[in-house]
């Protein structure tokens, strides 16, 4: 038995039946990381000492008989989520030596479950990007083709799960950062409803959009992790009193909406074929397929790249060289600010701070920021209308499979287009999953299933049904 | 194309030092991105509703919660420049 190939449920059963211990499991993963991650670069740091001590505690818990599904299960955490006492860099030079002073709420919850933290995974700097090429510490390679990207920004988390370097991982999604790398690496990625998981301890990118979620080997595992990390948190005023409950839904009679705008232009023909084929399979099982229209779709990307950067320019003002992080000395206080940010931030982060500052500056606010807020409402209404007629929406995650490293690195707009199908529902705060449904050669392709607010249970139930077809 | 002066002005507002080369690249990139935003001029008129949640977030009560003394030490330890338990900042005036 290869321990690193097991799903959470399989590993849990092995632990329960004493086929192996959590220390055995953890050592197997640490060994695997040592062997394959030099080339892959999914991890920015490996927390070996922490992992082994957590595994020992987990084994005690297991021997006592009182333990849960995540007890003793080794996971990887995106390096934008704080784990107390461990480095948290957000893949930025400005936080290269920053040590987290406390645990994020999701980490507190996972620690309570007795999970094992193997290390921190690569991301685009401050989670801004679609390929991890914006990481200050090198790109993560796609396990299926090492000349290609793993997607982003949670590319390290997706690659780690795909390459069996972790049993599951946490990522974060602002415009597609869980679902897109999941699609490109052939794993499950769930972006929960805005508010269902606490953002406390997640390094802020755009606070009205950021959401933490799981990347896993199968749908059942995503459900287990989501259930463990979700719920109201006093430390995040936007978190909601939410409790996951299984939904009994089946494909027979299910109304599935397919937005015609998502197949209009720019989609790779092979991706289109794979997605349409899985929609057909759902239809064969008795689902009712309805073409729907989301006329706001064509404005979503522009809307996102105004609202996102506006929030970024405010959120990243905190990196001033005074409280923590990189500080570059200057002749006066202003000079310290200018130099610390100038040296600490990479090109994409600077670009977004500049866009954000521009769209919020006097004279441009109405034309850009105010307009974008109106479009965001337009998008919400579009989805609300759609969900009056359908139960779930099926569409692609990404218009193309994993692209070559460097292919889009110099052209910001062509990179931004990578998230064209994951951004709209994000602006409406809706949940969505990426489910692997096919391959083009070696390269995986994910189907996106979008549900109404707090209907993760429906999404997961149907994803699990399709996974087994 | 957005001017060099405009880029430098925005960079100063953002407290961001940019090199000559970065300013040039930023002129090009920001212009392309702002051009892309022109798409929003075609959006039909929209009447704004109340915020999505429909309810205002209430203020929470002030409460003093005891925290582990170690947390303060960790926060101060993270500051780049400090003296004893104080974070040092350059003179403002």
Coordinates of C-alpha atoms in Angstrom, one line a residue, chain A:
Chain A
X1 CA 0.0 0.0 0.0
X2 CA 1.3 3.4 -0.9
X3 CA 0.4 5.6 2.0
X4 CA 0.6 8.9 0.1
X5 CA -2.0 7.8 -2.4
X6 CA -4.8 7.4 0.1
X7 CA -7.8 9.8 0.4
X8 CA -8.8 11.2 3.8
X9 CA -11.4 8.5 4.3
X10 CA -9.1 5.7 3.3
X11 CA -6.3 7.0 5.6
X12 CA -8.7 7.5 8.4
X13 CA -9.8 3.9 8.1
X14 CA -6.2 2.7 8.1
X15 CA -5.5 4.7 11.2
X16 CA -8.7 3.3 12.9
X17 CA -7.8 -0.3 12.0
X18 CA -4.2 0.3 13.2
X19 CA -2.8 -0.7 9.8
X20 CA -0.4 2.3 10.2
X21 CA 0.1 5.2 12.6
X22 CA -0.1 8.9 11.9
X23 CA 3.7 9.1 12.4
X24 CA 4.0 6.4 9.6
X25 CA 1.7 8.4 7.4
X26 CA 3.4 11.7 8.1
X27 CA 6.9 10.3 7.5
X28 CA 5.7 8.9 4.2
X29 CA 4.6 12.3 3.1
X30 CA 7.7 14.1 4.3
X31 CA 9.8 11.5 2.4
X32 CA 7.7 12.1 -0.8
X33 CA 8.1 15.8 -0.5
X34 CA 11.9 15.4 -0.2
X35 CA 11.9 13.3 -3.3
X36 CA 9.6 15.2 -5.6
X37 CA 9.3 18.8 -4.5
X38 CA 12.7 20.0 -5.5
X39 CA 11.5 19.9 -9.1
X40 CA 7.8 20.7 -8.4
X41 CA 8.3 23.6 -5.9
X42 CA 4.8 23.2 -4.4
X43 CA 6.1 24.0 -0.9
X44 CA 7.7 27.2 0.3
X45 CA 8.5 25.7 3.7
X46 CA 8.2 22.2 5.2
X47 CA 7.2 22.2 8.9
X48 CA 8.7 18.8 9.7
X49 CA 9.1 19.4 13.4
X50 CA 5.6 20.6 13.8
X51 CA 4.2 17.8 11.6
X52 CA 6.0 15.0 13.6
X53 CA 4.9 16.4 17.0
X54 CA 1.3 16.7 15.7
X55 CA 1.4 13.2 14.4
X56 CA 2.6 11.9 17.8
X57 CA -0.2 13.7 19.6
X58 CA -2.7 12.4 16.9
X59 CA -1.5 8.8 17.6
X60 CA -2.2 9.2 21.3
X61 CA -5.7 10.5 20.4
X62 CA -6.3 7.6 18.1
X63 CA -5.2 5.1 20.7
X64 CA -7.6 6.7 23.2
X65 CA -10.4 5.9 20.7
X66 CA -11.8 9.4 20.7
X67 CA -10.9 10.9 17.3
X68 CA -12.3 12.4 14.1
X69 CA -11.9 12.0 10.4
X70 CA -9.1 14.5 10.2
X71 CA -7.1 13.3 13.2
X72 CA -3.6 12.3 12.1
X73 CA -4.2 13.2 8.5
X74 CA -1.3 15.3 6.9
X75 CA -2.2 18.4 5.0
X76 CA -0.6 21.4 3.3
X77 CA -1.5 25.0 3.9
X78 CA -1.3 27.9 1.4
X79 CA 1.3 30.3 2.6
X80 CA -1.2 33.1 2.9
X81 CA -2.8 31.5 6.0
X82 CA -1.2 32.0 9.4
X83 CA 0.1 29.0 11.3
X84 CA 1.5 30.2 14.7
X85 CA 5.2 30.1 15.0
X86 CA 5.8 29.3 11.4
X87 CA 6.9 31.6 8.6
X88 CA 4.1 33.1 6.5
X89 CA 5.5 34.8 3.4
X90 CA 2.5 35.2 1.0
X91 CA 5.2 34.4 -1.5
X92 CA 6.5 38.0 -1.1
X93 CA 9.9 39.4 -0.4
X94 CA 8.2 41.9 1.9
X95 CA 7.2 39.0 4.3
X96 CA 10.2 36.8 3.6
X97 CA 11.1 36.4 7.3
X98 CA 7.7 37.1 8.8
X99 CA 6.7 34.6 11.5
X100 CA 3.0 34.2 12.2
X101 CA 2.2 35.4 15.8
X102 CA -1.2 33.5 15.9
X103 CA -3.2 30.8 14.2
X104 CA -5.9 31.6 11.6
X105 CA -9.3 30.4 12.7
X106 CA -9.3 27.6 10.1
X107 CA -6.0 26.4 11.5
X108 CA -7.3 26.5 15.1
X109 CA -10.2 24.4 13.9
X110 CA -8.0 21.9 12.1
X111 CA -5.6 21.7 15.0
X112 CA -8.6 20.9 17.3
X113 CA -9.4 18.0 14.9
X114 CA -5.8 16.8 15.3
X115 CA -4.7 17.2 11.7
X116 CA -1.0 17.2 10.8
X117 CA 0.5 20.3 9.0
X118 CA 3.3 19.3 6.6
X119 CA 4.2 22.8 5.4
X120 CA 3.2 26.0 3.6
X121 CA 2.5 26.0 -0.1
X122 CA 3.5 28.3 -3.0
X123 CA 1.1 31.0 -4.3
X124 CA 1.3 34.0 -6.5
X125 CA 2.5 37.0 -4.4
X126 CA -0.3 38.0 -2.0
X127 CA -2.5 35.5 -4.0
X128 CA -2.5 37.8 -7.0
X129 CA -2.2 35.7 -10.2
X130 CA -3.4 32.6 -12.1
X131 CA -0.1 30.7 -12.4
X132 CA 2.1 31.1 -9.3
X133 CA 4.6 32.8 -11.7
X134 CA 4.1 35.9 -9.5
X135 CA 5.6 34.1 -6.5
X136 CA 8.9 35.8 -5.3
X137 CA 10.2 32.2 -4.7
X138 CA 9.8 30.6 -8.1
X139 CA 7.0 29.0 -10.1
X140 CA 5.2 25.8 -9.1
X141 CA 5.3 23.2 -11.9
X142 CA 2.3 21.2 -13.1
X143 CA 2.7 17.5 -11.9
X144 CA 1.3 16.4 -15.3
X145 CA 3.7 18.4 -17.4
X146 CA 6.6 20.1 -15.7
X147 CA 7.0 22.7 -18.5
X148 CA 3.5 24.0 -17.6
X149 CA 2.0 26.0 -14.8
X150 CA 0.0 24.5 -11.9
X151 CA -2.4 27.4 -12.1
X152 CA -2.9 29.9 -9.4
X153 CA -2.9 31.5 -7.1
X154 CA -3.3 28.3 -4.9
X155 CA -1.0 26.4 -7.4
X156 CA 1.2 25.0 -4.6
X157 CA -1.8 23.5 -2.8
X158 CA -3.2 22.0 -6.0
X159 CA 0.1 20.6 -7.1
X160 CA 0.9 19.2 -3.7
X161 CA -2.4 17.2 -3.6
X162 CA -2.1 16.1 -7.3
X163 CA 1.5 14.9 -6.7
X164 CA 0.6 13.0 -3.5
X165 CA 2.7 15.4 -1.4
X166 CA -0.3 16.0 0.9
X167 CA -3.5 14.2 1.6
X168 CA -5.4 17.5 1.3
X169 CA -4.7 21.2 1.3
X170 CA -6.2 24.6 2.1
X171 CA -6.2 27.3 -0.5
X172 CA -7.9 30.7 -0.9
X173 CA -10.1 32.0 -3.7
X174 CA -10.6 35.7 -4.6
X175 CA -11.3 35.4 -8.3
X176 CA -10.7 31.7 -9.0
X177 CA -7.6 30.9 -7.0
X178 CA -8.9 27.6 -5.7
X179 CA -10.9 26.3 -8.7
X180 CA -8.6 27.3 -11.5
X181 CA -5.4 25.5 -10.1
X182 CA -7.7 22.6 -9.1
X183 CA -8.8 22.3 -12.7
X184 CA -5.3 22.6 -14.1
X185 CA -4.0 19.9 -11.7
X186 CA -6.9 17.5 -11.8
X187 CA -8.0 17.8 -8.2
X188 CA -11.2 18.9 -6.4
X189 CA -11.3 22.6 -5.4
X190 CA -14.2 24.0 -3.5
X191 CA -14.7 27.8 -3.2
X192 CA -17.3 28.2 -0.5
X193 CA -20.0 30.9 -0.3
X194 CA -18.6 34.2 0.9
X195 CA -19.1 34.2 4.7
X196 CA -19.3 30.4 5.2
X197 CA -15.6 30.1 6.3
X198 CA -13.8 32.6 8.5
X199 CA -11.1 34.8 6.9
X200 CA -9.4 35.6 10.2
X201 CA -5.7 34.9 9.7
X202 CA -5.8 34.9 5.9
X203 CA -3.5 37.6 4.6
X204 CA -5.9 40.0 2.9
X205 CA -6.1 40.4 -0.8
X206 CA -9.6 41.8 -1.6
X207 CA -11.7 41.4 1.6
X208 CA -15.1 41.5 -0.1
X209 CA -14.1 38.4 -2.2
X210 CA -11.4 36.4 -0.3
X211 CA -12.6 33.0 0.9
X212 CA -10.7 29.9 2.2
X213 CA -11.5 26.4 0.9
X214 CA -10.3 22.9 0.5
X215 CA -8.3 21.1 -2.3
X216 CA -8.7 17.4 -2.2
X217 CA -8.4 14.1 -4.0
X218 CA -12.2 13.4 -4.1
X219 CA -15.5 15.1 -3.4
X220 CA -16.1 13.2 -0.1
X221 CA -12.8 14.6 1.2
X222 CA -13.8 18.2 0.2
X223 CA -17.0 17.7 2.2
X224 CA -15.1 16.5 5.3
X225 CA -12.7 19.5 5.2
X226 CA -15.3 22.1 4.4
X227 CA -17.5 20.8 7.3
X228 CA -14.5 21.1 9.7
X229 CA -13.5 24.7 8.7
X230 CA -16.9 26.4 8.1
X231 CA -19.1 28.4 10.5
X232 CA -19.5 31.7 12.3
X233 CA -16.4 33.2 13.8
X234 CA -16.4 36.2 16.2
X235 CA -13.1 37.4 14.7
X236 CA -14.6 37.8 11.2
X237 CA -17.7 40.0 11.1
X238 CA -18.6 38.8 7.6
X239 CA -18.7 35.2 8.6
X240 CA -22.2 33.7 8.8
X241 CA -23.9 31.3 11.2
X242 CA -23.8 28.3 9.0
X243 CA -23.8 24.6 9.6
X244 CA -23.2 22.1 6.8
X245 CA -26.0 19.6 6.3
X246 CA -26.0 16.8 3.7
X247 CA -28.5 17.4 0.9
X248 CA -30.4 14.6 -0.7
X249 CA -30.4 15.6 -4.4
X250 CA -30.0 13.4 -7.4
X251 CA -29.5 14.1 -11.1
X252 CA -32.9 12.8 -12.0
X253 CA -35.2 15.9 -12.4
X254 CA -32.4 18.3 -11.5
X255 CA -32.5 21.6 -13.4
X256 CA -29.1 22.4 -14.7
X257 CA -28.4 25.8 -16.2
X258 CA -25.8 26.2 -18.9
X259 CA -24.8 29.9 -19.5
X260 CA -24.6 30.4 -23.3
X261 CA -22.1 33.3 -22.8
X262 CA -19.5 30.9 -21.4
X263 CA -19.3 29.0 -24.7
X264 CA -19.3 32.0 -26.9
X265 CA -15.7 32.9 -27.7
X266 CA -12.2 32.3 -26.4
X267 CA -12.8 28.7 -25.2
X268 CA -10.5 25.9 -26.2
X269 CA -12.4 23.5 -28.5
X270 CA -11.2 20.5 -26.6
X271 CA -12.2 22.0 -23.2
X272 CA -15.6 22.8 -24.7
X273 CA -16.0 19.2 -25.9
X274 CA -15.2 17.7 -22.5
X275 CA -17.5 20.1 -20.6
X276 CA -20.4 19.5 -23.0
X277 CA -19.8 15.8 -22.8
X278 CA -20.2 15.8 -19.0
X279 CA -23.3 17.9 -19.3
X280 CA -24.7 15.3 -21.7
X281 CA -23.8 12.5 -19.1
X282 CA -25.9 14.4 -16.5
X283 CA -28.7 14.7 -19.0
X284 CA -28.6 10.9 -19.7
X285 CA -29.1 10.4 -15.9
X286 CA -32.3 12.4 -16.1
X287 CA -31.2 16.0 -15.4
X288 CA -33.0 18.7 -17.3
X289 CA -30.6 21.0 -19.1
X290 CA -31.7 24.6 -19.7
X291 CA -29.7 27.2 -21.6
X292 CA -29.6 30.4 -19.5
X293 CA -28.3 33.8 -20.2
X294 CA -26.0 35.9 -18.0
X295 CA -25.7 39.2 -20.0
X296 CA -23.5 40.7 -17.3
X297 CA -20.8 38.2 -18.0
X298 CA -18.8 40.3 -20.5
X299 CA -18.4 43.0 -17.9
X300 CA -17.3 40.8 -15.0
X301 CA -13.6 40.8 -15.6
X302 CA -13.4 44.6 -15.9
X303 CA -15.5 44.9 -12.8
X304 CA -13.3 42.5 -10.9
X305 CA -10.1 44.3 -11.9
X306 CA -11.5 47.6 -10.5
X307 CA -13.0 46.3 -7.2
X308 CA -10.1 43.9 -6.5
X309 CA -7.3 46.4 -7.0
X310 CA -9.2 49.1 -5.1
X311 CA -9.4 46.8 -2.1
X312 CA -5.8 45.8 -2.6
X313 CA -4.5 49.4 -2.6
X314 CA -6.2 49.8 0.8
X315 CA -5.3 46.4 2.3
X316 CA -1.6 46.5 1.3
X317 CA -1.1 50.0 2.7
X318 CA -0.3 48.2 6.0
X319 CA 3.1 47.1 4.6
X320 CA 4.9 50.2 5.6
X321 CA 8.2 49.0 6.9
X322 CA 7.3 49.9 10.4
X323 CA 5.2 47.2 12.1
X324 CA 6.6 44.1 10.5
X325 CA 8.1 42.8 7.3
X326 CA 10.8 44.2 5.2
X327 CA 12.0 47.7 6.1
X328 CA 14.4 49.7 3.9
X329 CA 16.0 52.7 5.6
X330 CA 15.5 56.2 4.1
X331 CA 16.1 59.8 4.9
X332 CA 12.7 60.4 6.4
X333 CA 9.5 58.5 7.2
X334 CA 8.0 59.0 3.7
X335 CA 11.2 57.7 2.2
X336 CA 11.0 54.5 4.4
X337 CA 7.5 53.9 3.1
X338 CA 8.5 54.5 -0.6
X339 CA 11.6 52.3 -0.4
X340 CA 10.1 49.5 1.7
X341 CA 7.2 49.0 -0.7
X342 CA 9.3 49.7 -3.8
X343 CA 11.8 46.9 -2.8
X344 CA 9.4 44.6 -1.1
X345 CA 6.6 44.2 -3.7
X346 CA 6.8 42.4 -7.0
X347 CA 5.6 43.6 -10.4
X348 CA 2.0 42.3 -10.3
X349 CA 1.3 43.5 -6.8
X350 CA 2.7 47.0 -7.8
X351 CA 0.5 47.0 -10.9
X352 CA -2.6 46.2 -8.9
X353 CA -1.8 48.8 -6.2
X354 CA -1.4 51.3 -9.0
X355 CA -4.7 50.4 -10.7
X356 CA -6.5 50.5 -7.3
X357 CA -5.0 53.9 -6.4
X358 CA -5.9 55.2 -9.8
X359 CA -9.5 54.1 -9.8
X360 CA -10.1 55.5 -6.3
X361 CA -8.3 58.8 -7.0
X362 CA -10.2 62.1 -7.2
X363 CA -11.9 62.6 -10.6
X364 CA -11.9 58.9 -11.5
X365 CA -13.9 57.4 -8.7
X366 CA -17.3 57.7 -10.4
X367 CA -16.2 56.5 -13.8
X368 CA -14.5 53.4 -12.4
X369 CA -15.2 52.3 -8.8
X370 CA -18.8 53.5 -8.6
X371 CA -19.5 52.0 -12.0
X372 CA -17.9 48.7 -11.0
X373 CA -20.1 48.5 -7.9
X374 CA -23.2 49.0 -10.1
X375 CA -21.9 46.2 -12.4
X376 CA -21.4 44.0 -9.4
X377 CA -25.1 44.4 -8.5
X378 CA -26.0 43.7 -12.2
X379 CA -24.0 40.4 -11.9
X380 CA -25.7 39.5 -8.6
X381 CA -29.2 40.1 -10.1
X382 CA -28.3 38.0 -13.2
X383 CA -27.4 35.0 -11.0
X384 CA -30.4 35.5 -8.7
X385 CA -32.7 35.4 -11.8
X386 CA -30.9 32.3 -13.1
X387 CA -31.4 30.5 -9.8
X388 CA -35.2 31.2 -9.9
X389 CA -35.2 28.8 -12.9
X390 CA -32.4 26.3 -12.2
X391 CA -30.9 24.3 -9.3
X392 CA -27.3 24.4 -10.3
X393 CA -25.1 25.9 -13.1
X394 CA -22.6 23.9 -15.1
X395 CA -19.8 25.6 -17.0
X396 CA -16.0 25.3 -17.5
X397 CA -13.6 26.4 -14.9
X398 CA -10.9 27.7 -17.2
X399 CA -11.1 28.4 -21.0
X400 CA -7.9 26.4 -21.5
X401 CA -5.9 23.6 -19.9
X402 CA -2.5 24.3 -18.1
X403 CA -0.4 26.7 -20.2
X404 CA 3.3 26.9 -20.7
X405 CA 5.4 28.6 -18.1
X406 CA 6.2 32.1 -19.3
X407 CA 3.5 32.0 -22.0
X408 CA 1.4 34.7 -20.5
X409 CA 3.8 36.2 -18.0
X410 CA 4.4 39.5 -19.9
X411 CA 0.8 40.3 -20.8
X412 CA -1.3 41.1 -17.8
X413 CA -4.6 41.1 -19.7
X414 CA -4.1 37.7 -21.3
X415 CA -3.3 36.4 -17.8
X416 CA -6.4 38.0 -16.4
X417 CA -8.5 36.2 -19.0
X418 CA -7.6 32.9 -17.3
X419 CA -10.2 33.6 -14.7
X420 CA -13.0 34.7 -17.0
X421 CA -15.3 31.8 -15.9
X422 CA -14.5 31.9 -12.2
X423 CA -14.8 35.6 -11.5
X424 CA -18.5 36.3 -12.2
X425 CA -20.0 34.1 -9.5
X426 CA -17.3 35.3 -7.1
X427 CA -18.6 38.9 -7.5
X428 CA -22.0 37.5 -6.5
X429 CA -20.5 35.7 -3.5
X430 CA -21.7 32.3 -4.7
X431 CA -20.1 28.8 -4.0
X432 CA -18.5 26.7 -6.8
X433 CA -16.5 23.6 -7.2
X434 CA -14.0 22.4 -9.8
X435 CA -14.4 18.7 -10.6
X436 CA -12.0 16.8 -12.9
X437 CA -14.0 15.4 -15.8
X438 CA -11.5 14.7 -18.6
X439 CA -8.1 15.3 -20.0
X440 CA -6.6 16.7 -23.1
X441 CA -3.6 14.5 -23.6
X442 CA -2.1 14.5 -20.1
X443 CA -3.7 17.8 -19.1
X444 CA -6.7 17.7 -16.8
X445 CA -9.9 19.7 -17.4
X446 CA -12.3 20.7 -14.6
X447 CA -16.1 21.1 -14.7
X448 CA -17.4 24.0 -12.6
X449 CA -20.6 23.5 -10.7
X450 CA -22.1 26.7 -9.2
X451 CA -24.8 26.8 -6.6
X452 CA -26.9 29.4 -4.9
X453 CA -25.7 30.9 -1.6
X454 CA -24.9 28.3 1.1
X455 CA -25.8 25.4 -1.2
X456 CA -22.4 23.8 -0.9
X457 CA -24.3 20.6 0.1
X458 CA -26.2 20.5 -3.2
X459 CA -23.0 21.1 -5.2
X460 CA -21.1 18.5 -3.3
X461 CA -23.9 15.9 -3.6
X462 CA -24.2 16.3 -7.4
X463 CA -20.4 16.5 -7.8
X464 CA -20.1 13.2 -5.9
X465 CA -22.7 11.6 -8.2
X466 CA -20.9 12.8 -11.3
X467 CA -17.5 11.7 -10.0
X468 CA -18.9 8.1 -9.8
X469 CA -20.4 8.0 -13.3

